[in-house]
């Protein structure tokens, strides 16, 4: 028997829970033509090997499945932990969004205040611009009036000095004094008018200045409000930036956790999907991962066909012993002239009888036992050659040793039954039988019959050996007749 283990045995044995899982084919080859019983023993042995391998692989598969389920449980635990982290991240994200919403509300309020302050600033700036526009001509008029006042004051000062001089020089001249006094009154009136003009201008300037101050105060208030709103806006913007950064970090953490969770769930899902939808091939492989395939180049239909070579050889040898017991090959029917004449009186009858016995046996195998040999004619010829070989051997021992020779042939047949490997392989016998096995005539006959019945090998070596044995024992028979011929002649006289 030859068992072929595939090169991919280990790799195939480790393919668990895949849709491409197929049984591992363990091929064994037997030759039932050599020994049908050995083939049956080989089949039993291979079946036991298959059972043992199935058991070992089943244990390995169960361990692998247990380890996979354990890893799956750990992955689910990790997924649950990641889910909790994701939940916390979502809560933090929700809190950040709420804070961002509040900050955005504050920003919107600050922006509204800023817009209001800017509108007020624009209105007061317009009032300020109008007042400044009105103030510019008045300031010009004020400057002109002041210049006129200074000129009149200079004239009054000069007139006063001149009046004093004139009063001191021309005190008696009243006419001149009146004229001068008239001029002085006229100048005083002009001076008074000139004085009133700067006062009016000053009053108008004061009014415009007050209006300007009044317009500046709301502007200052609006600017203060604008500064406060800008400060609030800056603070809110900073808070918003901080919240946005935290929101980005939280979103990244959530994305990372979601990716890990998705990978774990995807892996677990694939494993659970494969495990939950096994194919018929997977189930069969898990139960019986080893599949036996058997080839036998010989054609042995049953145990009878397998045992026929051995039983044919035994029957032919027993037939030769029986023939020599029944028929006396020692005494001739008449006085032989020579050893050759004696041989011609006895041995042809032996060959005829054994040929007939072999024919009867072979026809009985074909008709009664329904033997279907691979080479029928060659098998029949080998039957005849075998019985002639056995007959030549048994006859010589009977001629040479008498009843002792018959007993020796019976003993030799028993030895051949143990060493011919007709039932069990010779490897199951002891060393002595293994040593004599190749040289036993029955071993040679059994091998020849196995070749002609089922194997189909050439039997030329067996034919040559048996031919030489027939020739050798017939020569020994002639020699025996030659030695016994003088004694036979004396006895008959």
mmCIF file of C-alpha atoms in Angstrom, residues 268-278:
data_model
loop_
_atom_site.group_PDB
_atom_site.id
_atom_site.type_symbol
_atom_site.label_atom_id
_atom_site.label_comp_id
_atom_site.label_asym_id
_atom_site.label_seq_id
_atom_site.Cartn_x
_atom_site.Cartn_y
_atom_site.Cartn_z
ATOM 1 C CA UNK A 268 -16.883 40.965 13.584
ATOM 2 C CA UNK A 269 -19.687 41.193 11.065
ATOM 3 C CA UNK A 270 -17.688 39.354 8.423
ATOM 4 C CA UNK A 271 -16.731 36.654 10.896
ATOM 5 C CA UNK A 272 -20.264 36.311 12.162
ATOM 6 C CA UNK A 273 -21.570 36.284 8.592
ATOM 7 C CA UNK A 274 -19.204 33.529 7.579
ATOM 8 C CA UNK A 275 -19.918 31.594 10.728
ATOM 9 C CA UNK A 276 -23.671 32.051 10.504
ATOM 10 C CA UNK A 277 -23.947 31.004 6.857
ATOM 11 C CA UNK A 278 -21.850 27.870 6.496
#
